[in-house]
Short mmCIF file of C-alpha atoms and ligand atoms in Angstrom, two decimals:
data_model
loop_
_atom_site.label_atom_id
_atom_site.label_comp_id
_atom_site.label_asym_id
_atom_site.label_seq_id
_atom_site.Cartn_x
_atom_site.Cartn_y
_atom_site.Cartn_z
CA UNK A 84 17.79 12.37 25.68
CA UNK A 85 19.17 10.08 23.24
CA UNK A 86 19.20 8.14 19.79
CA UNK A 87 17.98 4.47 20.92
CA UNK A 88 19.03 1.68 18.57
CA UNK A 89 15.50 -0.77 18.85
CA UNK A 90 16.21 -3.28 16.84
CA UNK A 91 12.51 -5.20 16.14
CA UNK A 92 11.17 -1.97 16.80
CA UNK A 93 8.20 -2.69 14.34
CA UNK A 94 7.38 -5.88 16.21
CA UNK A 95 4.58 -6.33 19.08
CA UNK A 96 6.98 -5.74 22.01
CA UNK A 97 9.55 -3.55 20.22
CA UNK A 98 7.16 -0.81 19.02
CA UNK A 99 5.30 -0.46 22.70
CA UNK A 100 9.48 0.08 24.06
CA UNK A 101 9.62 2.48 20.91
CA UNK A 102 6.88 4.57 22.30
CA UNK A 103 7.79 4.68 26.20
CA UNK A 104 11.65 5.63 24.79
CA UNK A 105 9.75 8.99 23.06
CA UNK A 106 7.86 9.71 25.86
CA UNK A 107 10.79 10.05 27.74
CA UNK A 108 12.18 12.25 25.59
CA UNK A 109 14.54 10.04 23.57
CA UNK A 110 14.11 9.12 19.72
CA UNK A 111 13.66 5.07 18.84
CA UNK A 112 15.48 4.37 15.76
CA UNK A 113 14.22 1.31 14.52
CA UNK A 114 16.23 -1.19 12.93
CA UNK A 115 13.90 -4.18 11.80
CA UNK A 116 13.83 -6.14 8.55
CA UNK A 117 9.51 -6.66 8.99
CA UNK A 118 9.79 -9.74 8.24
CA UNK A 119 7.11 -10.53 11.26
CA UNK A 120 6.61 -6.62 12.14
CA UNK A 121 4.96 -4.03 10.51
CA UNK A 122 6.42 -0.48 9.22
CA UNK A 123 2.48 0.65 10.52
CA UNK A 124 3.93 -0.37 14.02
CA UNK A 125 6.91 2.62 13.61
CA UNK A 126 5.30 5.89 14.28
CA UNK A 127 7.49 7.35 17.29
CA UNK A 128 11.07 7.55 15.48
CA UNK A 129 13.03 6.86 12.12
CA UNK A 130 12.88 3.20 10.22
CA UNK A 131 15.99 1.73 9.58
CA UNK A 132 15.26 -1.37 7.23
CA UNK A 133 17.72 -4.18 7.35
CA UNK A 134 18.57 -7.61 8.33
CA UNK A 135 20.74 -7.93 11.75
CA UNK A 136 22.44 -10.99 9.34
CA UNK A 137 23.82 -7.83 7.13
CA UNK A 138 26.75 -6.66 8.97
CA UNK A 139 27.31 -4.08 6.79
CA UNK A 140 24.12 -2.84 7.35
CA UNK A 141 24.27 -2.50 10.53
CA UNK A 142 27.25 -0.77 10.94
CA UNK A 143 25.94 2.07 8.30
CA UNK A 144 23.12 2.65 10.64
CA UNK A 145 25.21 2.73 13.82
CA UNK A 146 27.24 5.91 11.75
CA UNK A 147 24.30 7.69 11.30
CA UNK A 148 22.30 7.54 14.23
CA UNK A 149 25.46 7.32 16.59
CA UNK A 150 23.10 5.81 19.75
CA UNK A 151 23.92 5.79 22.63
CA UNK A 152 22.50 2.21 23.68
CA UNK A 153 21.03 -0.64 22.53
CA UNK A 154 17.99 -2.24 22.96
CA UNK A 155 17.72 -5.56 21.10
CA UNK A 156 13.73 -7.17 20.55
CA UNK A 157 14.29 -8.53 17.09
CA UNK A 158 14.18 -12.25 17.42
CA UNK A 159 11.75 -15.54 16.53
CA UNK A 160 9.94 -16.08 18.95
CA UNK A 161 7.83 -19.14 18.63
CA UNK A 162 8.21 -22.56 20.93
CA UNK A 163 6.73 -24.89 18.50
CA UNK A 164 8.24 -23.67 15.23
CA UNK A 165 11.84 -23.41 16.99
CA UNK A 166 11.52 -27.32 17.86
CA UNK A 167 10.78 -27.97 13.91
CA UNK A 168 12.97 -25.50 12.84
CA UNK A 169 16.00 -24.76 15.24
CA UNK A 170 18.34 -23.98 12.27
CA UNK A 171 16.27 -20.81 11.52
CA UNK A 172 16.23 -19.75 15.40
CA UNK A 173 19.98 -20.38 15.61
CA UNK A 174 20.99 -18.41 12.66
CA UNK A 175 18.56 -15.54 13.08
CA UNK A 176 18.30 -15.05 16.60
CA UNK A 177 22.10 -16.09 17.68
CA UNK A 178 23.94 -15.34 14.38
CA UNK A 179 22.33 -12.37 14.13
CA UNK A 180 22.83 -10.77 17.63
CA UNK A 181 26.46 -11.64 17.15
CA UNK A 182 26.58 -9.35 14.40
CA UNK A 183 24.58 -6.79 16.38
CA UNK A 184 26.90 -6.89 19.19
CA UNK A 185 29.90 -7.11 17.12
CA UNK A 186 28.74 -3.95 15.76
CA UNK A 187 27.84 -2.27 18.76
CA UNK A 188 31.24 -2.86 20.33
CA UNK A 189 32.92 -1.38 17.17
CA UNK A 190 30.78 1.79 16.84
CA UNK A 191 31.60 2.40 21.01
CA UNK A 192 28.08 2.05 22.16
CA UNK A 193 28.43 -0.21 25.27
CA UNK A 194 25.31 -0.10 26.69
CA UNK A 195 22.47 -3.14 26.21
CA UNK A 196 19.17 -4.01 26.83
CA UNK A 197 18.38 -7.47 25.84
CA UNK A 198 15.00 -9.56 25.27
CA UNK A 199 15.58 -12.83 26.91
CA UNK A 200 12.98 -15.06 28.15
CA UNK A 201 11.85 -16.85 31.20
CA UNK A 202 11.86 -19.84 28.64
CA UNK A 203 15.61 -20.17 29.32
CA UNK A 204 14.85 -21.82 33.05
CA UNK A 205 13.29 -24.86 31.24
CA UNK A 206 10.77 -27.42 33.07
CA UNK A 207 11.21 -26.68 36.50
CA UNK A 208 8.26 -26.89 38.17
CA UNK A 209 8.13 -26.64 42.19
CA UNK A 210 11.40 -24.52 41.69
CA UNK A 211 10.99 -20.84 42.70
CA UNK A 212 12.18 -18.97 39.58
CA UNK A 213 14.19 -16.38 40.29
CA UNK A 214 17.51 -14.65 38.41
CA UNK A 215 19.57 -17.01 40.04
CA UNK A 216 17.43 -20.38 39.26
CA UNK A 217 19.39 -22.45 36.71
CA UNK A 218 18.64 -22.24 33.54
CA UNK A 219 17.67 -25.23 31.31
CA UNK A 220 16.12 -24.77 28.51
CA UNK A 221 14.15 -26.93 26.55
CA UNK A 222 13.14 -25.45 23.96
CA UNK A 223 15.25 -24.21 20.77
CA UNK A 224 14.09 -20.52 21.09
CA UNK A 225 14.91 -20.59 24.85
CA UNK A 226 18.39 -22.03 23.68
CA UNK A 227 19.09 -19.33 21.28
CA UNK A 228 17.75 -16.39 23.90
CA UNK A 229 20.71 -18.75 26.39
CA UNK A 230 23.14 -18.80 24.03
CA UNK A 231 22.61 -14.30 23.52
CA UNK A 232 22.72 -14.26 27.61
CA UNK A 233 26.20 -15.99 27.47
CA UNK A 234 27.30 -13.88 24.49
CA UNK A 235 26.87 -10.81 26.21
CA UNK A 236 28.74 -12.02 29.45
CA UNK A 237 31.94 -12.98 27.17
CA UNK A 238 31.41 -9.74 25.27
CA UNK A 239 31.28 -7.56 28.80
CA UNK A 240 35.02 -9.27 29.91
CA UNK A 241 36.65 -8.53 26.78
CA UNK A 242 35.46 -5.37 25.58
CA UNK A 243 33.40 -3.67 28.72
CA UNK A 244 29.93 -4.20 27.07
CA UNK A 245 27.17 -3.73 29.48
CA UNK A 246 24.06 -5.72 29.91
CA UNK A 247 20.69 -4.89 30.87
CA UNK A 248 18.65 -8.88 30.85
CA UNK A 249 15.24 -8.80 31.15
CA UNK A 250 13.78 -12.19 31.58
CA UNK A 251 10.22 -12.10 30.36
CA UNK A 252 7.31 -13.87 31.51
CA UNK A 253 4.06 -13.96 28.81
CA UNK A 254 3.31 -10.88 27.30
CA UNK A 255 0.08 -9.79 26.98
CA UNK A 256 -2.27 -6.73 26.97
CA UNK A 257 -1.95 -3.74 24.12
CA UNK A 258 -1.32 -0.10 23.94
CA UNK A 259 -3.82 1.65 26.49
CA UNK A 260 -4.14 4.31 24.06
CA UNK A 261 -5.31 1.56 21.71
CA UNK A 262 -2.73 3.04 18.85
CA UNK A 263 -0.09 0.16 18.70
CA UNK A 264 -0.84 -3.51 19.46
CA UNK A 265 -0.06 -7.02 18.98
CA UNK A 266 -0.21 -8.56 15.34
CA UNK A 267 1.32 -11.79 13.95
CA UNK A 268 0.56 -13.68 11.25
CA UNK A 269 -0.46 -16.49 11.57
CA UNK A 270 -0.79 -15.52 15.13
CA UNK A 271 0.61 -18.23 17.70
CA UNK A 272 0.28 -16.86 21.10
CA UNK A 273 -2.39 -17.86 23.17
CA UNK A 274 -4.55 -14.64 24.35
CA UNK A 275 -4.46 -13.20 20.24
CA UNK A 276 -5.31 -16.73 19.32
CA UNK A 277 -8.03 -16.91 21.64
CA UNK A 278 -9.47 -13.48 20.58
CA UNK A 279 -9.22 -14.46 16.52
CA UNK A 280 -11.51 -17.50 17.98
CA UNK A 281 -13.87 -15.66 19.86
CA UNK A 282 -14.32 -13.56 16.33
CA UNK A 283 -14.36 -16.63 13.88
CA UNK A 284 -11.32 -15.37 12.47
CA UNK A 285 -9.85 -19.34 13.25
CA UNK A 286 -11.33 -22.55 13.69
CA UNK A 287 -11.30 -22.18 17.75
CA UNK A 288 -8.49 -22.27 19.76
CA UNK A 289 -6.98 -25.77 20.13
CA UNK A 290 -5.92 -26.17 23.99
CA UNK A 291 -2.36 -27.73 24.00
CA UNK A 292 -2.75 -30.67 26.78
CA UNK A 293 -4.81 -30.96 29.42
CA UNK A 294 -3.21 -33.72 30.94
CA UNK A 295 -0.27 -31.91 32.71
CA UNK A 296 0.04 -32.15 36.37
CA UNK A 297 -1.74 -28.93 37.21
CA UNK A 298 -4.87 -27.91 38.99
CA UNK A 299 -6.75 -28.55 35.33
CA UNK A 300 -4.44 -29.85 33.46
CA UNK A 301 -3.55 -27.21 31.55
CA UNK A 302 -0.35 -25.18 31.46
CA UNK A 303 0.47 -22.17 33.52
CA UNK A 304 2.05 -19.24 32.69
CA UNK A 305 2.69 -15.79 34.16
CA UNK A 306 1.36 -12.62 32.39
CA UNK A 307 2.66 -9.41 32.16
CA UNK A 308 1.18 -6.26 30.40
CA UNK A 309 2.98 -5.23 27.27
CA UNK A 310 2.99 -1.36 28.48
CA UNK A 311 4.29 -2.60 32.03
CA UNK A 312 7.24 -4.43 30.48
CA UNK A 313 8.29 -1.53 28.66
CA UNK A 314 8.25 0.94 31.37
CA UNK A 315 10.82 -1.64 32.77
CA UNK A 316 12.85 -1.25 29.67
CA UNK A 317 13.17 3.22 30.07
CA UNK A 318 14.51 2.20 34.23
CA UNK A 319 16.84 -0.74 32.72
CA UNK A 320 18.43 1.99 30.39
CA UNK A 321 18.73 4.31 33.29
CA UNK A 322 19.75 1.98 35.56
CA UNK A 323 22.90 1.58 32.49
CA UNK A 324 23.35 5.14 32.42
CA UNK A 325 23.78 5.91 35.71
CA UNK A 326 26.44 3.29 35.67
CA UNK A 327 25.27 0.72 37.65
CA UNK A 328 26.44 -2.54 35.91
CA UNK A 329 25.26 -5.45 34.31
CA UNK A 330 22.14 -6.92 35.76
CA UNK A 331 19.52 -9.82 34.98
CA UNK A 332 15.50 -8.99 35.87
CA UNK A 333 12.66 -11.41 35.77
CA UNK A 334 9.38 -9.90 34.35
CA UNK A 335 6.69 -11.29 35.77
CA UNK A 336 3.78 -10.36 38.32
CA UNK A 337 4.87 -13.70 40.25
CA UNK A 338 0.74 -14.44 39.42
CA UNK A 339 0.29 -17.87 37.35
CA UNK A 340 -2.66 -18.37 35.03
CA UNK A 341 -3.83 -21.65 33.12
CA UNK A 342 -4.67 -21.67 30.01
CA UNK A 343 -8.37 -23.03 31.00
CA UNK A 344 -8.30 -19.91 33.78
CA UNK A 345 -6.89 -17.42 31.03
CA UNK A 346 -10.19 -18.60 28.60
CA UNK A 347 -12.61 -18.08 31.66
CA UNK A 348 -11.40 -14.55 32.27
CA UNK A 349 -11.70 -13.78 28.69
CA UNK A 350 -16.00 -14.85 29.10
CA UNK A 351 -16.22 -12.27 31.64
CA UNK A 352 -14.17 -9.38 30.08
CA UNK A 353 -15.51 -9.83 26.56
CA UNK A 354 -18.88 -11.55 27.01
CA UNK A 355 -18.54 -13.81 24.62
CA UNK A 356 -17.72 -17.56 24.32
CA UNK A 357 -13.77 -19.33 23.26
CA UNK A 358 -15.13 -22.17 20.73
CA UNK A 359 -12.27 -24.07 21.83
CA UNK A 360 -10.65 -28.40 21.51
CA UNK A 361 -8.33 -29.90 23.78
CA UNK A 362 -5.85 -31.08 21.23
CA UNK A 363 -2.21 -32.62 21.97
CA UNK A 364 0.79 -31.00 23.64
CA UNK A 365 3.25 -29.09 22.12
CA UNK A 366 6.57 -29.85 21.74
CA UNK A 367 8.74 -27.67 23.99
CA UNK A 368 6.18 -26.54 26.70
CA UNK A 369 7.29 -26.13 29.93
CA UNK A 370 4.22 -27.12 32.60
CA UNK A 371 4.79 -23.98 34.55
CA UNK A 372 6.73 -20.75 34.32
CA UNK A 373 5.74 -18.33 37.07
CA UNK A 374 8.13 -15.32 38.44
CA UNK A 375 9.58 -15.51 41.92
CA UNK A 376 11.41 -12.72 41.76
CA UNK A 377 10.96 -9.39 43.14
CA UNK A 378 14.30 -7.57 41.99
CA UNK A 379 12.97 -5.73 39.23
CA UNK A 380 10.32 -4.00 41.75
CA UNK A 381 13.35 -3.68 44.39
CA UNK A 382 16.35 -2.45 42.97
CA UNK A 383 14.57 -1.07 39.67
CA UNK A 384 11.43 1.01 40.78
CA UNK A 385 9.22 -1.48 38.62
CA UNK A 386 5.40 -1.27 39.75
CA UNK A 387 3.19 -2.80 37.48
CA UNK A 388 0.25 -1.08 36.91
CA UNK A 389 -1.98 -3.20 33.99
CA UNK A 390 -0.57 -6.45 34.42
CA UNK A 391 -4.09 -7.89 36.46
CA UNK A 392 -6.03 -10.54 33.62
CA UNK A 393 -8.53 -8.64 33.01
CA UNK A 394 -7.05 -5.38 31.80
CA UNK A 395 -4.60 -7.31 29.67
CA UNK A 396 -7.42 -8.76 27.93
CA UNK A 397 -9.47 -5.79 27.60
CA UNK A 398 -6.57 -4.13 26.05
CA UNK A 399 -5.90 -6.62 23.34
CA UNK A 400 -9.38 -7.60 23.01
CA UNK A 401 -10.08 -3.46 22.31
CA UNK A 402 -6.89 -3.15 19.74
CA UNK A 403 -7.78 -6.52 18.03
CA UNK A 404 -11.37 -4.89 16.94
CA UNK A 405 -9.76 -1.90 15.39
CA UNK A 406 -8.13 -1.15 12.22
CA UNK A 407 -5.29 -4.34 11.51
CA UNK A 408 -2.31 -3.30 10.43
CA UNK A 409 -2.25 -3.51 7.17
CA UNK A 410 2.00 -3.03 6.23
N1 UDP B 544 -1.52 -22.27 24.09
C1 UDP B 544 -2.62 -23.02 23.73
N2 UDP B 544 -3.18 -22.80 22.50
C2 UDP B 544 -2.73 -21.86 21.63
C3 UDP B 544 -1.60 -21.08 22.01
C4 UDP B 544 -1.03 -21.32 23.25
O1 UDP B 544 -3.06 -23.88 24.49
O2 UDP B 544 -3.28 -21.72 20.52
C5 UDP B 544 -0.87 -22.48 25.40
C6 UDP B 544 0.57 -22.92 25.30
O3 UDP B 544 0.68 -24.32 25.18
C7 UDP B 544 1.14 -22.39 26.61
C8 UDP B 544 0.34 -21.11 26.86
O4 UDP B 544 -0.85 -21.24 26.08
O5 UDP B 544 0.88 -23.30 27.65
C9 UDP B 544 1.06 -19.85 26.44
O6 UDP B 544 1.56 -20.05 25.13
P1 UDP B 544 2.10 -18.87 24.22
O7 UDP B 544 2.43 -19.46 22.88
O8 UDP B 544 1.14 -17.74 24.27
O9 UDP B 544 3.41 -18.38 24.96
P2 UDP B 544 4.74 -19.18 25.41
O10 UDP B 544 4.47 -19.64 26.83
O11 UDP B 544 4.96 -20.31 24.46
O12 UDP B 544 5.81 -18.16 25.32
#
């Protein structure tokens, strides 16, 4: 039972970890700056506000909470504005972790989790994906979430800093209990984008390309449930704290979805229609990311439990017609 450092704890992904850390009996302290998360989103442990480019900052909040481990969410995480803006995504997302792990290493907490991405393998389609699959990324988010990966190595040789990578597939789904869920603004991904169509909150969803070489044309991704990922977070800190060593883990159900399939599900799950275009690619989309990797179930214990299409859409279709949150 610990102090957690979750820095982006007020974001989508970082708030579900915050609530899995409490209910196993740890406290999340949240470090997040909201500048894309939401101090609504912090309800199972203290806010921290501040910037991870504020070194200062950061080292004030590792004196008072004294934690004993890491885990690191806060990042941008968008394909299409990192290839327009990769000066943003290198500065926040690799600058910044610097800092974080800089600051870590002083205060004597060696223990990491880290948000990386299955991104980072690039276009590699007909390759089986797994930990050891090179990674190429093509993408300036995916190069940034690289870059962090290789950061963390060089930081574990010189000053014993242990690493917890969890490669994620697309995450999906909400809170079961419906009390935390995914909110951006504007919202990019495609399963929120698709719901704000389906309520005439947008203009439809545009379909990026459907002229990739793929069953329909359309990309294919690999979903995983928010509240699945998560629980893989609580066994990667274990797995740290019982001293068993650095370690990289794809999460993904190994299941891959198209964006066409993803819209059908949502007809049958929510009844209702995806007013929807086919417009033009977008820059930095890889044709197919799909897990084939079953470490994380083998040497962590993970069993996803709500990572099937339909429950993941249920979940965030139920959260998106609730209250927003509104700060
Ligand atoms: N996508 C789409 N329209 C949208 C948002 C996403 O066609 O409005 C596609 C996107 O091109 C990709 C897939 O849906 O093939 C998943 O994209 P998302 O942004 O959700 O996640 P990413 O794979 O970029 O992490």
């Amino acid at each position: 039972m610990a102090n957690i450092l979750v820095t982006g704890g007020a974001g989508y992904i970082g708030s579900h970890a915050c609530k899995a850390l409490a209910q196993a009996g740890h406290t999340p302290v949240t470090f997040d700056n909201i500048s894309t998360g939401w101090a609504d989103a912090v309800r199972f442990g203290p806010l921290e506000r501040g910037d991870l480019l504020d070194r200062a900052r950061l080292d004030e909040v590792f004196a008072t909470h004294q934690p004993a481990a890491v885990m690191h969410f806060a990042a941008l995480s968008q394909v299409g504005e990192s290839m327009a803006q990769p000066g943003k995504y290198w500065r926040n997302n690799v600058s910044g972790s610097l800092n974080l792990i800089e600051a870590a290493v002083d205060a004597g907490c060696l223990d990491f989790v880290f948000s990386s991405t299955c991104a980072t393998y690039g276009d590699q389609d007909g390759v089986v994906l797994d930990e050891n699959s090179d990674q190429a990324p093509i993408n300036a988010y995916a190069a940034s979430k690289r870059a962090i990966e290789d950061m963390l190595r060089d930081f574990e040789n010189a000053h014993g800093l242990r690493s917890v990578i969890f490669r994620y597939f697309n995450v999906a789904g909400a809170d079961p209990d419906g009390e935390i869920g995914e909110q951006h603004i504007p919202e990019t991904h495609l399963i929120p984008a698709m719901i704000e169509a389906i309520q005439g909150k947008r203009d439809g969803l545009t379909v990026f390309g459907d002229d990739y070489d793929t069953p329909d044309g359309t990309c294919i991704r690999d979903y995983v449930h928010v509240s699945d990922l998560v629980d893989a977070h609580v066994l990667g800190l274990n797995w740290l704290k019982d001293g068993k060593g650095s370690r990289v883990f794809n999460l993904g159900t190994g299941s891959g979805f198209s964006v066409r399939e993803v819209i059908d599900a949502s007809r049958a799950v929510t009844n209702r229609e995806v007013p929807h275009t086919i417009g033009p690619r977008r820059a930095g989309d890889a044709v197919k990311l799909v897990s084939g990797s079953t470490r994380a179930a083998t040497e962590l214990g993970w069993t996803p439990k709500r990572s099937d299409m339909a429950t993941m859409i249920a979940d965030a279709w139920r959260w998106h017609q609730g209250e927003p949150y509104s700060a």
